[in-house]
Amino acid sequence: MTSQSQAIFSRAQSVFPSGYTRHLAVTKPHPQYAVSGERSWITDVDGTRKTDSLNNFASIIHGHAHPAITRLITEQAARLLCTVLPTEWEVKLAELLVDRIPSVEKVRFMNTGTEAVMLAVKVARAATGRSKVAKMEGGYHGQYDLIEASFQPSPSHWGDPARPTPVAHSVGTPQSLLDELILLPVNDIENTRARLRAEAPNLAAVIIDPYRLQLGIVEPTHDYLAMLREETARLGIVLIFDEVFCLRVDYHGMQGRLGITPDLTTMGKIIGGGMPIGAVGGTSELMSVFEIEGGEPKVKQSGTFTANPLSTAAGFTGMTLLTPTVFDQLAARGQRLRDGMTRVLRDLHVTGRAEGVGSFSGLLLTDQPLRNYRELATVMGGGLGDRMQAFQKLLLAEGVLTLRGGFIGSTPMTDDDIDFTIEAVRRALVKLDA
Ligand SMILES: Cc1ncc(COP(=O)(O)O)c(C=O)c1O
């Protein structure tokens, strides 16, 4: 019998290259097309329900069809969709971010996390007069061609571990662009320190996701982040924390949890309440590159949909619902999931570990340490990648939508939803090893 999803996919193949328009959302042999969502559940066109542990790549922290957010978007759409006049919503959302996120004294909005990263680089370059930018080998920061380089380089290209070689993520990236990128070996304090000191005269910024590189895997240690903070401050390099993903771990963001304050922060995902958004925030001094008093601003930024009232209104409403108590509840449910998955691994004698923080949990089917991108890539290339992919597929068949062993929580998830997920993990692991 042909499913409706199969039928839609055959049409999609005539209009999209290979039938898809988001590479990270590829599901073989074809995707299941969604039709509706409610709380932490999603229903596809064939009527199958799944618990959504991906939440649109961690952006909808209140799950699907949250009544307050849905009502607000509907009312706002009826009142005013978008206009070049600013609305009060942008001010309210900016006030909230300034209030909560330690590094943020001033903000600018844009439409995606990718744009936030692009703007943060421009701010750092304009403020320092330097052109180069440093990132961690294996770090993910969206689709800006300079910063997407070396997200997943293959071993044949990655070069000296102490001075990794920048590798283009997409064919056609100009070498002249890659020449502006410095790659740092995450968690290698001495080599990173030496590289920063050597490159400082030309180095505008260091960008890092302070929670995890590689979409949820490979954690920078606190010592490593503290060293980055100390060295960049000393050398006049702008430290950018990319919190597009990890702002969801705590009321004051990951930086609040770590007690380390960067110069600039890039944000996105949850701050839009489910609508597209991006933001850059930082010290008043750095953000003064946008100021218009005294002539042309050093950095010019506009954008057709920038700070549109739907994104800023939904974002403000969604963020307001995230009180410290709600963050505690999210963390408790995350811990319930991690404890449950740890129990399942032990019961089934499967090698692996469940880890994470707050509403993010990861299940990795290995006991190898993964201190940097190269260790991860080696273990993944040695069979773990195929095993994790097979596990993801089995979990989907058991009714749980995930990506690469990552489970992303949302506020409407109940203990029953978590227990459903734990039992689905058990059944998927039994099948995986059969
Ligand atoms: C850490 C990080 N930075 C930037 C981005 C890019 O955000 P967007 O997909 O909104 O462009 C992402 C997206 O997953 C991300 O996880």
Tab-separated table of C-alpha atoms and ligand atoms in Angstrom:
chain	number	residue	atom	x	y	z
A	1	MET	CA	0.000	0.000	0.000
A	2	THR	CA	1.334	3.441	-0.849
A	3	SER	CA	1.345	5.888	2.040
A	4	GLN	CA	0.384	9.529	1.628
A	5	SER	CA	3.925	10.491	2.656
A	6	GLN	CA	5.349	8.339	-0.150
A	7	ALA	CA	3.000	10.007	-2.621
A	8	ILE	CA	3.985	13.525	-1.489
A	9	PHE	CA	7.665	12.580	-1.600
A	10	SER	CA	7.391	11.465	-5.212
A	11	ARG	CA	6.069	14.966	-6.024
A	12	ALA	CA	8.820	16.535	-3.892
A	13	GLN	CA	11.447	14.773	-6.007
A	14	SER	CA	10.350	16.760	-9.058
A	15	VAL	CA	10.705	20.117	-7.336
A	16	PHE	CA	13.537	19.701	-4.790
A	17	PRO	CA	17.020	18.283	-5.417
A	18	SER	CA	16.649	14.663	-4.216
A	19	GLY	CA	13.244	15.634	-2.826
A	20	TYR	CA	14.434	17.566	0.243
A	21	THR	CA	14.942	21.195	1.228
A	22	ARG	CA	16.791	20.675	4.579
A	23	HIS	CA	19.743	18.281	4.655
A	24	LEU	CA	19.566	17.688	8.411
A	25	ALA	CA	15.933	16.609	8.004
A	26	VAL	CA	16.654	13.838	5.481
A	27	THR	CA	14.932	10.549	6.392
A	28	LYS	CA	15.361	7.533	4.118
A	29	PRO	CA	13.607	6.158	2.142
A	30	HIS	CA	11.313	9.175	2.461
A	31	PRO	CA	10.206	11.574	5.211
A	32	GLN	CA	6.862	11.418	6.957
A	33	TYR	CA	5.065	14.657	6.165
A	34	ALA	CA	3.692	16.386	9.251
A	35	VAL	CA	0.203	17.722	9.354
A	36	SER	CA	-0.391	18.835	12.951
A	37	GLY	CA	1.180	19.029	16.376
A	38	GLU	CA	-0.157	19.191	19.896
A	39	ARG	CA	1.917	19.560	23.073
A	40	SER	CA	4.858	17.158	22.631
A	41	TRP	CA	3.204	15.046	19.939
A	42	ILE	CA	3.188	15.352	16.187
A	43	THR	CA	0.843	13.691	13.671
A	44	ASP	CA	1.776	12.919	10.070
A	45	VAL	CA	-0.378	12.781	6.950
A	46	ASP	CA	-0.879	9.035	7.402
A	47	GLY	CA	-2.303	9.608	10.871
A	48	THR	CA	0.724	8.241	12.774
A	49	ARG	CA	1.561	10.039	16.049
A	50	LYS	CA	5.078	10.474	17.388
A	51	THR	CA	6.473	12.124	20.447
A	52	ASP	CA	8.588	15.032	19.260
A	53	SER	CA	12.000	14.956	20.929
A	54	LEU	CA	13.516	17.224	18.298
A	55	ASN	CA	11.192	20.224	18.655
A	56	ASN	CA	12.248	21.762	15.368
A	57	PHE	CA	15.953	21.555	16.193
A	58	ALA	CA	15.408	22.727	19.772
A	59	SER	CA	13.525	25.893	18.853
A	60	ILE	CA	10.018	25.209	20.185
A	61	ILE	CA	10.609	24.861	23.908
A	62	HIS	CA	6.838	25.000	24.566
A	63	GLY	CA	6.073	22.201	22.117
A	64	HIS	CA	3.274	22.400	19.575
A	65	ALA	CA	0.201	24.630	19.648
A	66	HIS	CA	0.842	26.130	23.069
A	67	PRO	CA	-2.460	27.941	23.745
A	68	ALA	CA	-0.953	31.283	24.880
A	69	ILE	CA	1.534	31.457	22.002
A	70	THR	CA	-0.956	30.287	19.382
A	71	ARG	CA	-3.544	32.807	20.584
A	72	LEU	CA	-1.010	35.614	20.529
A	73	ILE	CA	0.263	34.780	17.026
A	74	THR	CA	-3.329	34.585	15.733
A	75	GLU	CA	-4.310	37.894	17.315
A	76	GLN	CA	-1.123	39.622	16.199
A	77	ALA	CA	-1.511	38.302	12.634
A	78	ALA	CA	-5.023	39.730	12.520
A	79	ARG	CA	-3.842	43.047	13.952
A	80	LEU	CA	-0.515	43.630	12.155
A	81	LEU	CA	1.601	41.142	10.247
A	82	CYS	CA	4.662	43.176	9.380
A	83	THR	CA	5.605	46.750	8.706
A	84	VAL	CA	8.683	48.928	8.477
A	85	LEU	CA	7.514	50.790	11.593
A	86	PRO	CA	8.922	49.218	14.727
A	87	THR	CA	6.475	47.725	17.250
A	88	GLU	CA	6.697	47.679	21.028
A	89	TRP	CA	7.197	43.885	20.906
A	90	GLU	CA	10.819	44.290	19.788
A	91	VAL	CA	11.513	46.535	22.779
A	92	LYS	CA	9.829	44.116	25.196
A	93	LEU	CA	11.816	41.138	23.909
A	94	ALA	CA	15.072	43.123	23.961
A	95	GLU	CA	14.378	44.280	27.555
A	96	LEU	CA	13.824	40.665	28.590
A	97	LEU	CA	17.122	39.535	27.038
A	98	VAL	CA	19.053	42.441	28.561
A	99	ASP	CA	17.531	41.567	31.910
A	100	ARG	CA	18.332	37.843	31.769
A	101	ILE	CA	21.527	37.256	29.806
A	102	PRO	CA	24.653	38.497	31.619
A	103	SER	CA	26.661	39.648	28.577
A	104	VAL	CA	23.761	41.439	26.903
A	105	GLU	CA	23.565	45.207	27.419
A	106	LYS	CA	22.327	46.037	23.914
A	107	VAL	CA	20.666	43.847	21.257
A	108	ARG	CA	19.994	43.712	17.503
A	109	PHE	CA	17.493	41.324	15.926
A	110	MET	CA	17.613	39.365	12.696
A	111	ASN	CA	15.798	36.274	11.363
A	112	THR	CA	18.008	33.230	11.969
A	113	GLY	CA	20.889	32.026	14.092
A	114	THR	CA	23.027	31.961	10.960
A	115	GLU	CA	22.456	35.687	10.465
A	116	ALA	CA	23.229	36.313	14.130
A	117	VAL	CA	26.611	34.639	13.655
A	118	MET	CA	27.271	36.689	10.495
A	119	LEU	CA	26.430	39.926	12.320
A	120	ALA	CA	28.517	39.031	15.376
A	121	VAL	CA	31.530	38.541	13.117
A	122	LYS	CA	30.897	41.939	11.506
A	123	VAL	CA	30.665	43.590	14.940
A	124	ALA	CA	33.941	42.019	16.044
A	125	ARG	CA	35.719	43.027	12.839
A	126	ALA	CA	34.422	46.605	12.967
A	127	ALA	CA	35.323	46.979	16.634
A	128	THR	CA	38.834	45.520	16.388
A	129	GLY	CA	39.905	46.442	12.858
A	130	ARG	CA	41.097	42.831	12.476
A	131	SER	CA	39.764	40.386	9.873
A	132	LYS	CA	40.361	36.791	11.020
A	133	VAL	CA	37.949	34.699	13.043
A	134	ALA	CA	38.627	31.567	15.093
A	135	LYS	CA	36.278	28.664	15.755
A	136	MET	CA	36.668	25.165	17.146
A	137	GLU	CA	37.330	22.362	14.683
A	138	GLY	CA	33.979	20.547	14.426
A	139	GLY	CA	31.930	23.467	15.773
A	140	TYR	CA	28.437	24.066	14.354
A	141	HIS	CA	27.220	27.635	14.011
A	142	GLY	CA	24.785	27.543	11.079
A	143	GLN	CA	25.325	28.142	7.393
A	144	TYR	CA	27.606	31.156	6.994
A	145	ASP	CA	30.271	29.822	4.612
A	146	LEU	CA	33.203	31.209	6.648
A	147	ILE	CA	31.979	29.667	9.910
A	148	GLU	CA	30.459	26.434	8.572
A	149	ALA	CA	33.935	25.344	7.397
A	150	SER	CA	35.379	22.344	9.266
A	151	PHE	CA	32.041	21.374	10.797
A	152	GLN	CA	32.557	17.788	9.652
A	153	PRO	CA	35.921	17.547	7.870
A	154	SER	CA	37.156	14.111	6.868
A	155	PRO	CA	40.398	12.778	8.413
A	156	SER	CA	42.286	12.995	5.113
A	157	HIS	CA	41.959	16.804	5.206
A	158	TRP	CA	42.159	17.828	8.838
A	159	GLY	CA	45.960	18.305	9.157
A	160	ASP	CA	48.055	18.896	12.296
A	161	PRO	CA	45.984	18.392	15.493
A	162	ALA	CA	47.528	21.483	17.105
A	163	ARG	CA	46.839	23.676	14.029
A	164	PRO	CA	43.881	22.117	12.185
A	165	THR	CA	43.463	22.990	8.502
A	166	PRO	CA	40.205	24.815	7.588
A	167	VAL	CA	38.140	22.589	5.290
A	168	ALA	CA	35.242	23.981	3.237
A	169	HIS	CA	31.828	22.565	4.164
A	170	SER	CA	30.458	23.209	0.664
A	171	VAL	CA	32.237	22.821	-2.653
A	172	GLY	CA	33.097	26.179	-4.183
A	173	THR	CA	33.960	28.021	-0.965
A	174	PRO	CA	36.783	30.424	-1.932
A	175	GLN	CA	40.205	29.660	-0.459
A	176	SER	CA	40.552	33.407	0.212
A	177	LEU	CA	37.643	33.062	2.650
A	178	LEU	CA	39.119	30.004	4.368
A	179	ASP	CA	42.358	31.969	4.794
A	180	GLU	CA	40.418	34.214	7.205
A	181	LEU	CA	39.544	31.272	9.465
A	182	ILE	CA	41.664	29.953	12.333
A	183	LEU	CA	40.725	26.539	13.704
A	184	LEU	CA	41.337	25.801	17.338
A	185	PRO	CA	41.656	22.344	18.926
A	186	VAL	CA	38.933	22.347	21.574
A	187	ASN	CA	40.029	21.300	25.081
A	188	ASP	CA	43.730	21.537	24.155
A	189	ILE	CA	44.533	24.475	26.407
A	190	GLU	CA	48.229	24.892	25.653
A	191	ASN	CA	48.008	24.720	21.853
A	192	THR	CA	44.975	27.003	21.794
A	193	ARG	CA	46.686	29.557	24.029
A	194	ALA	CA	49.789	29.532	21.811
A	195	ARG	CA	47.713	29.923	18.648
A	196	LEU	CA	45.693	32.816	20.057
A	197	ARG	CA	48.853	34.636	21.073
A	198	ALA	CA	50.445	34.103	17.657
A	199	GLU	CA	47.342	35.147	15.671
A	200	ALA	CA	46.159	37.991	17.937
A	201	PRO	CA	47.313	40.925	15.748
A	202	ASN	CA	44.925	39.758	12.990
A	203	LEU	CA	42.304	37.966	15.055
A	204	ALA	CA	38.953	39.750	15.546
A	205	ALA	CA	36.982	37.046	17.347
A	206	VAL	CA	36.751	33.555	18.756
A	207	ILE	CA	33.345	31.907	18.448
A	208	ILE	CA	32.350	28.861	20.467
A	209	ASP	CA	29.160	27.078	21.514
A	210	PRO	CA	29.889	26.956	25.247
A	211	TYR	CA	27.698	23.888	25.739
A	212	ARG	CA	28.647	21.477	22.971
A	213	LEU	CA	30.124	21.412	19.499
A	214	GLN	CA	28.668	19.086	16.869
A	215	LEU	CA	24.969	19.601	17.577
A	216	GLY	CA	25.007	18.249	21.094
A	217	ILE	CA	28.200	16.188	21.282
A	218	VAL	CA	31.733	17.128	22.554
A	219	GLU	CA	31.762	19.425	25.523
A	220	PRO	CA	34.295	22.239	26.050
A	221	THR	CA	35.555	21.958	29.636
A	222	HIS	CA	35.097	24.803	32.097
A	223	ASP	CA	38.889	25.215	32.251
A	224	TYR	CA	39.074	25.552	28.487
A	225	LEU	CA	36.314	28.194	28.416
A	226	ALA	CA	37.920	30.075	31.309
A	227	MET	CA	41.225	30.098	29.431
A	228	LEU	CA	39.460	31.456	26.301
A	229	ARG	CA	37.895	34.207	28.412
A	230	GLU	CA	41.203	35.154	30.001
A	231	GLU	CA	43.312	35.074	26.822
A	232	THR	CA	40.821	36.882	24.573
A	233	ALA	CA	40.397	39.655	27.156
A	234	ARG	CA	44.160	40.041	27.425
A	235	LEU	CA	44.721	40.020	23.652
A	236	GLY	CA	41.819	42.316	22.672
A	237	ILE	CA	39.982	39.510	20.809
A	238	VAL	CA	36.161	39.488	20.961
A	239	LEU	CA	34.826	36.333	22.630
A	240	ILE	CA	31.501	35.245	21.097
A	241	PHE	CA	29.369	32.626	22.840
A	242	ASP	CA	27.023	31.073	20.312
A	243	GLU	CA	23.959	30.381	22.454
A	244	VAL	CA	21.569	29.871	19.544
A	245	PHE	CA	21.078	26.327	20.823
A	246	CYS	CA	22.179	26.351	24.445
A	247	LEU	CA	20.290	29.388	25.730
A	248	ARG	CA	17.590	26.789	26.489
A	249	VAL	CA	19.575	25.168	29.296
A	250	ASP	CA	19.074	27.870	31.913
A	251	TYR	CA	17.217	31.090	32.812
A	252	HIS	CA	20.437	33.079	32.384
A	253	GLY	CA	21.619	30.991	29.433
A	254	MET	CA	24.655	28.745	29.407
A	255	GLN	CA	26.876	31.709	30.325
A	256	GLY	CA	24.890	32.212	33.531
A	257	ARG	CA	25.301	28.566	34.415
A	258	LEU	CA	29.038	28.628	33.682
A	259	GLY	CA	29.716	31.953	35.377
A	260	ILE	CA	31.708	33.045	32.322
A	261	THR	CA	30.585	36.168	30.466
A	262	PRO	CA	31.528	36.594	26.798
A	263	ASP	CA	31.722	39.918	24.937
A	264	LEU	CA	29.013	39.012	22.421
A	265	THR	CA	26.252	36.413	22.432
A	266	THR	CA	24.407	35.032	19.431
A	267	MET	CA	20.855	33.848	20.066
A	268	GLY	CA	17.961	32.361	18.111
A	269	LYS	CA	15.600	29.379	18.325
A	270	ILE	CA	13.699	29.648	21.672
A	271	ILE	CA	13.712	33.450	21.735
A	272	GLY	CA	11.280	33.425	18.765
A	273	GLY	CA	8.572	31.343	20.464
A	274	GLY	CA	8.532	29.064	17.402
A	275	MET	CA	8.807	31.829	14.801
A	276	PRO	CA	12.042	32.574	12.883
A	277	ILE	CA	14.453	34.835	14.782
A	278	GLY	CA	18.079	35.610	15.500
A	279	ALA	CA	19.738	38.131	17.813
A	280	VAL	CA	23.161	39.470	18.686
A	281	GLY	CA	23.707	40.987	22.095
A	282	GLY	CA	26.744	42.328	23.873
A	283	THR	CA	28.412	45.142	25.703
A	284	SER	CA	27.225	48.664	24.931
A	285	GLU	CA	30.741	49.463	23.778
A	286	LEU	CA	30.865	46.703	21.157
A	287	MET	CA	27.279	47.230	20.066
A	288	SER	CA	28.053	50.916	19.499
A	289	VAL	CA	29.232	49.877	16.008
A	290	PHE	CA	25.523	50.107	15.059
A	291	GLU	CA	25.093	53.628	16.449
A	292	ILE	CA	24.015	56.349	14.046
A	293	GLU	CA	25.012	59.437	16.026
A	294	GLY	CA	28.007	61.168	14.511
A	295	GLY	CA	27.539	59.887	10.940
A	296	GLU	CA	27.494	56.487	9.279
A	297	PRO	CA	27.307	53.463	11.576
A	298	LYS	CA	30.350	51.221	11.407
A	299	VAL	CA	28.093	48.194	10.795
A	300	LYS	CA	24.889	48.632	8.779
A	301	GLN	CA	22.034	46.199	9.226
A	302	SER	CA	18.361	46.157	8.216
A	303	GLY	CA	16.471	43.172	6.762
A	304	THR	CA	12.927	42.912	5.380
A	305	PHE	CA	11.565	40.771	8.191
A	306	THR	CA	13.924	41.872	10.961
A	307	ALA	CA	12.142	42.194	14.337
A	308	ASN	CA	8.784	41.440	12.714
A	309	PRO	CA	5.922	41.590	15.224
A	310	LEU	CA	5.007	37.894	14.902
A	311	SER	CA	8.503	36.693	15.886
A	312	THR	CA	9.046	39.276	18.591
A	313	ALA	CA	5.539	38.889	20.082
A	314	ALA	CA	5.700	35.070	20.059
A	315	GLY	CA	9.262	35.248	21.380
A	316	PHE	CA	8.389	37.593	24.224
A	317	THR	CA	5.396	35.462	25.211
A	318	GLY	CA	7.359	32.207	25.045
A	319	MET	CA	10.296	33.609	26.996
A	320	THR	CA	8.027	35.141	29.647
A	321	LEU	CA	6.520	31.695	30.265
A	322	LEU	CA	10.044	30.378	30.966
A	323	THR	CA	10.388	31.265	34.631
A	324	PRO	CA	13.197	29.840	36.822
A	325	THR	CA	10.642	27.299	38.165
A	326	VAL	CA	9.823	26.168	34.630
A	327	PHE	CA	13.545	25.726	33.899
A	328	ASP	CA	13.760	23.556	37.032
A	329	GLN	CA	10.834	21.460	35.794
A	330	LEU	CA	12.449	21.055	32.372
A	331	ALA	CA	15.687	19.968	34.057
A	332	ALA	CA	13.861	17.479	36.303
A	333	ARG	CA	12.162	15.860	33.294
A	334	GLY	CA	15.497	15.811	31.463
A	335	GLN	CA	17.059	14.026	34.443
A	336	ARG	CA	14.168	11.530	34.542
A	337	LEU	CA	14.899	10.693	30.905
A	338	ARG	CA	18.664	10.408	31.458
A	339	ASP	CA	18.166	8.188	34.525
A	340	GLY	CA	15.673	6.014	32.644
A	341	MET	CA	17.965	5.588	29.631
A	342	THR	CA	20.911	4.784	31.928
A	343	ARG	CA	18.745	2.066	33.558
A	344	VAL	CA	17.842	0.638	30.144
A	345	LEU	CA	21.510	0.494	29.069
A	346	ARG	CA	22.363	-1.321	32.296
A	347	ASP	CA	19.416	-3.759	32.061
A	348	LEU	CA	20.276	-4.662	28.482
A	349	HIS	CA	24.077	-4.702	29.001
A	350	VAL	CA	24.456	-2.222	26.143
A	351	THR	CA	27.605	-0.070	26.098
A	352	GLY	CA	26.755	3.601	26.154
A	353	ARG	CA	25.939	6.635	28.254
A	354	ALA	CA	23.078	9.034	28.748
A	355	GLU	CA	24.196	12.561	29.474
A	356	GLY	CA	23.113	16.151	29.090
A	357	VAL	CA	21.924	19.175	30.980
A	358	GLY	CA	18.521	20.749	31.569
A	359	SER	CA	16.110	19.917	28.767
A	360	PHE	CA	18.806	18.429	26.529
A	361	SER	CA	19.710	14.739	26.807
A	362	GLY	CA	21.985	12.679	24.624
A	363	LEU	CA	22.312	8.917	24.347
A	364	LEU	CA	25.638	7.809	22.906
A	365	LEU	CA	26.247	4.134	22.261
A	366	THR	CA	29.918	4.202	23.219
A	367	ASP	CA	32.000	4.438	26.391
A	368	GLN	CA	34.935	6.134	24.590
A	369	PRO	CA	35.883	9.624	25.787
A	370	LEU	CA	34.947	12.260	23.187
A	371	ARG	CA	37.062	15.260	24.123
A	372	ASN	CA	37.292	16.794	20.669
A	373	TYR	CA	35.991	16.533	17.120
A	374	ARG	CA	38.705	14.106	16.023
A	375	GLU	CA	37.941	11.596	18.755
A	376	LEU	CA	34.260	11.810	17.853
A	377	ALA	CA	34.867	11.476	14.106
A	378	THR	CA	37.158	8.480	14.665
A	379	VAL	CA	34.610	6.642	16.807
A	380	MET	CA	31.737	7.560	14.458
A	381	GLY	CA	33.717	6.437	11.402
A	382	GLY	CA	34.588	3.188	13.197
A	383	GLY	CA	30.958	2.012	13.125
A	384	LEU	CA	29.251	4.134	15.775
A	385	GLY	CA	27.823	6.501	13.133
A	386	ASP	CA	25.993	3.634	11.367
A	387	ARG	CA	24.807	2.217	14.690
A	388	MET	CA	23.458	5.595	15.854
A	389	GLN	CA	21.682	6.059	12.529
A	390	ALA	CA	20.083	2.608	12.747
A	391	PHE	CA	19.058	3.399	16.344
A	392	GLN	CA	17.459	6.703	15.256
A	393	LYS	CA	15.438	4.854	12.602
A	394	LEU	CA	14.302	2.173	15.052
A	395	LEU	CA	13.297	4.851	17.558
A	396	LEU	CA	11.227	6.594	14.891
A	397	ALA	CA	9.442	3.314	14.214
A	398	GLU	CA	8.788	3.126	17.974
A	399	GLY	CA	7.183	6.585	17.843
A	400	VAL	CA	10.013	8.896	18.960
A	401	LEU	CA	11.433	11.631	16.722
A	402	THR	CA	15.124	12.349	17.535
A	403	LEU	CA	18.396	13.281	15.822
A	404	ARG	CA	21.817	11.692	16.375
A	405	GLY	CA	20.945	10.429	19.861
A	406	GLY	CA	19.766	13.875	20.985
A	407	PHE	CA	16.493	14.189	22.922
A	408	ILE	CA	15.193	17.729	23.279
A	409	GLY	CA	12.599	18.427	25.928
A	410	SER	CA	9.671	20.831	25.915
A	411	THR	CA	7.521	22.262	28.682
A	412	PRO	CA	4.363	20.259	27.859
A	413	MET	CA	6.218	16.916	28.106
A	414	THR	CA	4.764	14.921	30.986
A	415	ASP	CA	6.338	12.165	33.066
A	416	ASP	CA	4.200	9.752	31.017
A	417	ASP	CA	5.712	11.119	27.780
A	418	ILE	CA	9.198	10.650	29.238
A	419	ASP	CA	8.380	7.097	30.341
A	420	PHE	CA	6.978	6.354	26.883
A	421	THR	CA	10.309	7.537	25.421
A	422	ILE	CA	12.344	5.403	27.847
A	423	GLU	CA	10.383	2.277	26.917
A	424	ALA	CA	10.728	3.119	23.210
A	425	VAL	CA	14.505	3.382	23.736
A	426	ARG	CA	14.418	-0.058	25.380
A	427	ARG	CA	12.537	-1.645	22.473
A	428	ALA	CA	14.746	0.085	19.880
A	429	LEU	CA	17.950	-1.089	21.591
A	430	VAL	CA	16.657	-4.680	21.787
A	431	LYS	CA	15.931	-4.571	18.051
A	432	LEU	CA	19.276	-2.903	17.310
A	433	ASP	CA	21.177	-5.721	18.922
A	434	ALA	CA	18.985	-8.450	17.467
B	1	LIG	C1	24.922	26.617	17.891
B	1	LIG	C2	24.151	27.034	16.669
B	1	LIG	N1	24.478	28.175	16.046
B	1	LIG	C3	23.804	28.608	14.970
B	1	LIG	C4	22.774	27.871	14.433
B	1	LIG	C5	22.063	28.365	13.203
B	1	LIG	O1	20.769	28.784	13.484
B	1	LIG	P1	19.678	28.843	12.308
B	1	LIG	O2	19.408	27.425	11.924
B	1	LIG	O3	18.493	29.545	12.922
B	1	LIG	O4	20.282	29.629	11.194
B	1	LIG	C6	22.407	26.672	15.050
B	1	LIG	C7	21.314	25.855	14.494
B	1	LIG	O5	21.110	24.705	14.820
B	1	LIG	C8	23.114	26.230	16.197
B	1	LIG	O6	22.813	25.081	16.804
